[in-house]
PDB file of C-alpha atoms in Angstrom:
ATOM      1  CA  UNK A   1       0.242  -0.058  -0.199  1.00 49.00           C
ATOM      2  CA  UNK A   2       1.388   3.330  -0.973  1.00 68.00           C
ATOM      3  CA  UNK A   3       0.738   6.147   1.130  1.00 78.00           C
ATOM      4  CA  UNK A   4       0.495   9.970  -0.475  1.00 83.00           C
ATOM      5  CA  UNK A   5       0.942  12.573   2.197  1.00 87.00           C
ATOM      6  CA  UNK A   6      -0.068  15.787   1.234  1.00 90.00           C
ATOM      7  CA  UNK A   7       2.224  18.694   1.638  1.00 90.00           C
ATOM      8  CA  UNK A   8       0.099  20.176   4.909  1.00 92.00           C
ATOM      9  CA  UNK A   9       0.128  16.492   6.104  1.00 91.00           C
ATOM     10  CA  UNK A  10       4.197  16.055   5.876  1.00 92.00           C
ATOM     11  CA  UNK A  11       4.225  19.542   7.880  1.00 93.00           C
ATOM     12  CA  UNK A  12       1.746  18.582  10.486  1.00 95.00           C
ATOM     13  CA  UNK A  13       3.864  15.396  11.771  1.00 96.00           C
ATOM     14  CA  UNK A  14       7.220  17.043  12.355  1.00 95.00           C
ATOM     15  CA  UNK A  15       5.343  19.957  13.834  1.00 95.00           C
ATOM     16  CA  UNK A  16       3.549  17.262  16.069  1.00 96.00           C
ATOM     17  CA  UNK A  17       6.624  15.250  16.956  1.00 96.00           C
ATOM     18  CA  UNK A  18       9.397  18.201  17.277  1.00 95.00           C
ATOM     19  CA  UNK A  19       6.649  20.332  19.185  1.00 95.00           C
ATOM     20  CA  UNK A  20       6.016  17.328  21.605  1.00 96.00           C
ATOM     21  CA  UNK A  21      10.011  17.750  22.407  1.00 94.00           C
ATOM     22  CA  UNK A  22       9.593  21.476  22.499  1.00 93.00           C
ATOM     23  CA  UNK A  23       6.809  21.444  25.077  1.00 93.00           C
ATOM     24  CA  UNK A  24       8.499  19.269  27.134  1.00 91.00           C
ATOM     25  CA  UNK A  25      11.899  21.205  27.126  1.00 90.00           C
ATOM     26  CA  UNK A  26       9.492  24.363  27.998  1.00 89.00           C
ATOM     27  CA  UNK A  27       7.922  22.454  30.731  1.00 84.00           C
ATOM     28  CA  UNK A  28      10.930  21.069  32.213  1.00 74.00           C
ATOM     29  CA  UNK A  29      13.190  24.354  31.822  1.00 66.00           C
ATOM     30  CA  UNK A  30      13.192  25.162  35.350  1.00 59.00           C
ATOM     31  CA  UNK A  31      14.712  21.728  36.583  1.00 62.00           C
ATOM     32  CA  UNK A  32      16.864  20.814  33.742  1.00 61.00           C
ATOM     33  CA  UNK A  33      18.827  22.277  30.931  1.00 74.00           C
ATOM     34  CA  UNK A  34      16.319  22.672  27.938  1.00 79.00           C
ATOM     35  CA  UNK A  35      19.071  22.030  25.790  1.00 81.00           C
ATOM     36  CA  UNK A  36      19.547  18.961  26.833  1.00 84.00           C
ATOM     37  CA  UNK A  37      16.031  17.773  26.822  1.00 85.00           C
ATOM     38  CA  UNK A  38      15.722  19.121  23.161  1.00 89.00           C
ATOM     39  CA  UNK A  39      18.721  17.108  22.247  1.00 90.00           C
ATOM     40  CA  UNK A  40      18.028  13.887  23.857  1.00 90.00           C
ATOM     41  CA  UNK A  41      14.245  14.251  22.341  1.00 92.00           C
ATOM     42  CA  UNK A  42      15.292  15.242  18.859  1.00 93.00           C
ATOM     43  CA  UNK A  43      18.142  12.630  18.492  1.00 94.00           C
ATOM     44  CA  UNK A  44      15.296   9.856  19.475  1.00 94.00           C
ATOM     45  CA  UNK A  45      12.911  11.568  16.416  1.00 95.00           C
ATOM     46  CA  UNK A  46      16.028  11.144  14.359  1.00 94.00           C
ATOM     47  CA  UNK A  47      16.297   7.603  14.681  1.00 95.00           C
ATOM     48  CA  UNK A  48      12.671   6.714  13.633  1.00 96.00           C
ATOM     49  CA  UNK A  49      11.947   4.418  10.730  1.00 96.00           C
ATOM     50  CA  UNK A  50       9.082   3.592   8.361  1.00 95.00           C
ATOM     51  CA  UNK A  51       7.231   6.437   6.649  1.00 94.00           C
ATOM     52  CA  UNK A  52       7.363   8.448   9.699  1.00 95.00           C
ATOM     53  CA  UNK A  53      11.286   8.392  10.046  1.00 95.00           C
ATOM     54  CA  UNK A  54      11.279   9.372   6.437  1.00 94.00           C
ATOM     55  CA  UNK A  55       8.981  12.360   6.661  1.00 94.00           C
ATOM     56  CA  UNK A  56      10.554  13.563  10.165  1.00 95.00           C
ATOM     57  CA  UNK A  57      13.990  13.547   8.039  1.00 93.00           C
ATOM     58  CA  UNK A  58      12.948  15.933   5.579  1.00 90.00           C
ATOM     59  CA  UNK A  59      14.112  19.345   5.971  1.00 81.00           C
ATOM     60  CA  UNK A  60      11.548  22.183   6.467  1.00 74.00           C
ATOM     61  CA  UNK A  61      11.943  25.500   7.398  1.00 76.00           C
ATOM     62  CA  UNK A  62       8.058  26.046   7.590  1.00 81.00           C
ATOM     63  CA  UNK A  63       7.500  24.193  10.931  1.00 86.00           C
ATOM     64  CA  UNK A  64       6.815  27.161  13.786  1.00 84.00           C
ATOM     65  CA  UNK A  65       7.477  25.883  17.293  1.00 86.00           C
ATOM     66  CA  UNK A  66       7.867  29.235  18.746  1.00 83.00           C
ATOM     67  CA  UNK A  67       5.750  31.065  21.331  1.00 85.00           C
ATOM     68  CA  UNK A  68       6.085  33.495  23.894  1.00 87.00           C
ATOM     69  CA  UNK A  69       4.719  30.943  26.198  1.00 90.00           C
ATOM     70  CA  UNK A  70       4.194  27.387  26.931  1.00 91.00           C
ATOM     71  CA  UNK A  71       0.440  27.665  26.570  1.00 93.00           C
ATOM     72  CA  UNK A  72       1.086  29.326  22.870  1.00 93.00           C
ATOM     73  CA  UNK A  73       3.308  26.182  22.147  1.00 93.00           C
ATOM     74  CA  UNK A  74       0.699  23.861  23.360  1.00 95.00           C
ATOM     75  CA  UNK A  75      -1.941  25.749  21.424  1.00 95.00           C
ATOM     76  CA  UNK A  76      -0.226  24.437  18.277  1.00 94.00           C
ATOM     77  CA  UNK A  77       1.277  21.718  19.366  1.00 96.00           C
ATOM     78  CA  UNK A  78      -1.346  19.437  20.937  1.00 96.00           C
ATOM     79  CA  UNK A  79      -3.707  19.660  17.812  1.00 97.00           C
ATOM     80  CA  UNK A  80      -0.917  18.678  15.638  1.00 96.00           C
ATOM     81  CA  UNK A  81      -0.517  15.567  17.723  1.00 97.00           C
ATOM     82  CA  UNK A  82      -4.015  14.616  17.697  1.00 97.00           C
ATOM     83  CA  UNK A  83      -4.373  15.359  13.874  1.00 97.00           C
ATOM     84  CA  UNK A  84      -1.344  13.511  13.061  1.00 96.00           C
ATOM     85  CA  UNK A  85      -2.456  10.086  14.725  1.00 97.00           C
ATOM     86  CA  UNK A  86      -5.808  10.810  12.542  1.00 96.00           C
ATOM     87  CA  UNK A  87      -4.351  11.223   9.651  1.00 95.00           C
ATOM     88  CA  UNK A  88      -2.012   8.279   9.977  1.00 95.00           C
ATOM     89  CA  UNK A  89      -4.710   6.094  11.355  1.00 94.00           C
ATOM     90  CA  UNK A  90      -6.790   6.962   8.096  1.00 93.00           C
ATOM     91  CA  UNK A  91      -3.909   6.450   5.574  1.00 91.00           C
ATOM     92  CA  UNK A  92      -1.282   4.134   7.429  1.00 91.00           C
ATOM     93  CA  UNK A  93      -2.806   2.443  10.366  1.00 91.00           C
ATOM     94  CA  UNK A  94       0.848   0.899  11.243  1.00 90.00           C
ATOM     95  CA  UNK A  95       2.302   4.199  10.987  1.00 95.00           C
ATOM     96  CA  UNK A  96       0.180   5.641  13.595  1.00 95.00           C
ATOM     97  CA  UNK A  97       1.320   2.945  16.112  1.00 95.00           C
ATOM     98  CA  UNK A  98       5.254   4.011  14.788  1.00 96.00           C
ATOM     99  CA  UNK A  99       4.287   7.856  15.185  1.00 97.00           C
ATOM    100  CA  UNK A 100       3.028   7.224  18.520  1.00 97.00           C
ATOM    101  CA  UNK A 101       6.024   5.083  19.782  1.00 97.00           C
ATOM    102  CA  UNK A 102       8.319   7.287  18.443  1.00 97.00           C
ATOM    103  CA  UNK A 103       7.005  10.275  20.016  1.00 97.00           C
ATOM    104  CA  UNK A 104       6.898   8.189  23.425  1.00 96.00           C
ATOM    105  CA  UNK A 105      10.335   7.229  22.941  1.00 96.00           C
ATOM    106  CA  UNK A 106      11.425  10.747  22.417  1.00 95.00           C
ATOM    107  CA  UNK A 107       9.809  11.840  25.245  1.00 93.00           C
ATOM    108  CA  UNK A 108      11.210   9.306  27.590  1.00 91.00           C
ATOM    109  CA  UNK A 109      14.846  10.047  25.958  1.00 90.00           C
ATOM    110  CA  UNK A 110      14.376  13.592  26.830  1.00 87.00           C
ATOM    111  CA  UNK A 111      13.180  12.978  30.349  1.00 83.00           C
ATOM    112  CA  UNK A 112      16.167  10.614  30.982  1.00 79.00           C
ATOM    113  CA  UNK A 113      18.506  13.620  30.451  1.00 61.00           C
ATOM    114  CA  UNK A 114      17.100  14.816  34.138  1.00 59.00           C
ATOM    115  CA  UNK A 115      19.122  13.720  36.932  1.00 65.00           C
ATOM    116  CA  UNK A 116      16.341  12.690  39.739  1.00 67.00           C
ATOM    117  CA  UNK A 117      13.887  11.843  37.404  1.00 72.00           C
ATOM    118  CA  UNK A 118      11.298  14.189  36.048  1.00 77.00           C
ATOM    119  CA  UNK A 119       9.486  16.878  38.280  1.00 79.00           C
ATOM    120  CA  UNK A 120       5.818  17.346  38.474  1.00 83.00           C
ATOM    121  CA  UNK A 121       5.409  19.726  35.338  1.00 85.00           C
ATOM    122  CA  UNK A 122       7.338  17.423  33.082  1.00 85.00           C
ATOM    123  CA  UNK A 123       5.486  14.625  34.384  1.00 87.00           C
ATOM    124  CA  UNK A 124       2.254  16.719  33.571  1.00 91.00           C
ATOM    125  CA  UNK A 125       3.274  17.784  30.240  1.00 92.00           C
ATOM    126  CA  UNK A 126       3.871  14.191  29.457  1.00 92.00           C
ATOM    127  CA  UNK A 127       0.694  13.141  29.995  1.00 93.00           C
ATOM    128  CA  UNK A 128      -1.057  16.010  28.258  1.00 95.00           C
ATOM    129  CA  UNK A 129       1.174  15.049  25.154  1.00 95.00           C
ATOM    130  CA  UNK A 130       0.164  11.344  25.307  1.00 95.00           C
ATOM    131  CA  UNK A 131      -3.735  12.331  25.703  1.00 96.00           C
ATOM    132  CA  UNK A 132      -3.463  14.277  22.723  1.00 96.00           C
ATOM    133  CA  UNK A 133      -1.730  11.374  20.903  1.00 96.00           C
ATOM    134  CA  UNK A 134      -4.908   9.109  22.142  1.00 95.00           C
ATOM    135  CA  UNK A 135      -7.649  11.649  21.396  1.00 93.00           C
ATOM    136  CA  UNK A 136      -7.631  10.736  17.731  1.00 86.00           C
ATOM    137  CA  UNK A 137      -9.051   7.324  19.092  1.00 81.00           C
ATOM    138  CA  UNK A 138     -11.871   8.832  20.954  1.00 67.00           C
ATOM    139  CA  UNK A 139     -12.531  11.337  18.439  1.00 55.00           C
ATOM    140  CA  UNK A 140     -16.001  10.361  16.449  1.00 55.00           C
ATOM    141  CA  UNK A 141     -15.206  10.244  12.674  1.00 55.00           C
ATOM    142  CA  UNK A 142     -17.204  13.049  10.698  1.00 50.00           C
ATOM    143  CA  UNK A 143     -19.048  11.760   7.643  1.00 48.00           C
ATOM    144  CA  UNK A 144     -20.684  14.012   5.129  1.00 45.00           C
TER     145      UNK A 144
END
């Protein structure tokens, strides 16, 4: 089965994946080096395989993960995580599982950079990211 992702789809996936690492870095900034969190997570994302790995490896200058607050970043990233899961579930269900695992591994790799384990803000943000990944399963499909 060949999967043809649109240009927008190819922007949603890295926005979601790298955005999840960015959110975790922003949430954990008070307790650890944001650079170490971002590096650990990004290395894990760069190790992705399959369609997800190919899309994440593509260079895109259109990904905007900036924001003046964690809330602004979350407003962009959390819906992108849900949308990425939804579109992959429709077009390539195995890749949806691959994407979810890849993001969770990236979060784990990012958190492992912290000595003494993650603090409550990092745990809370991790839970929000995982909830966004899982929200696509709970969202009823709209048919017209």
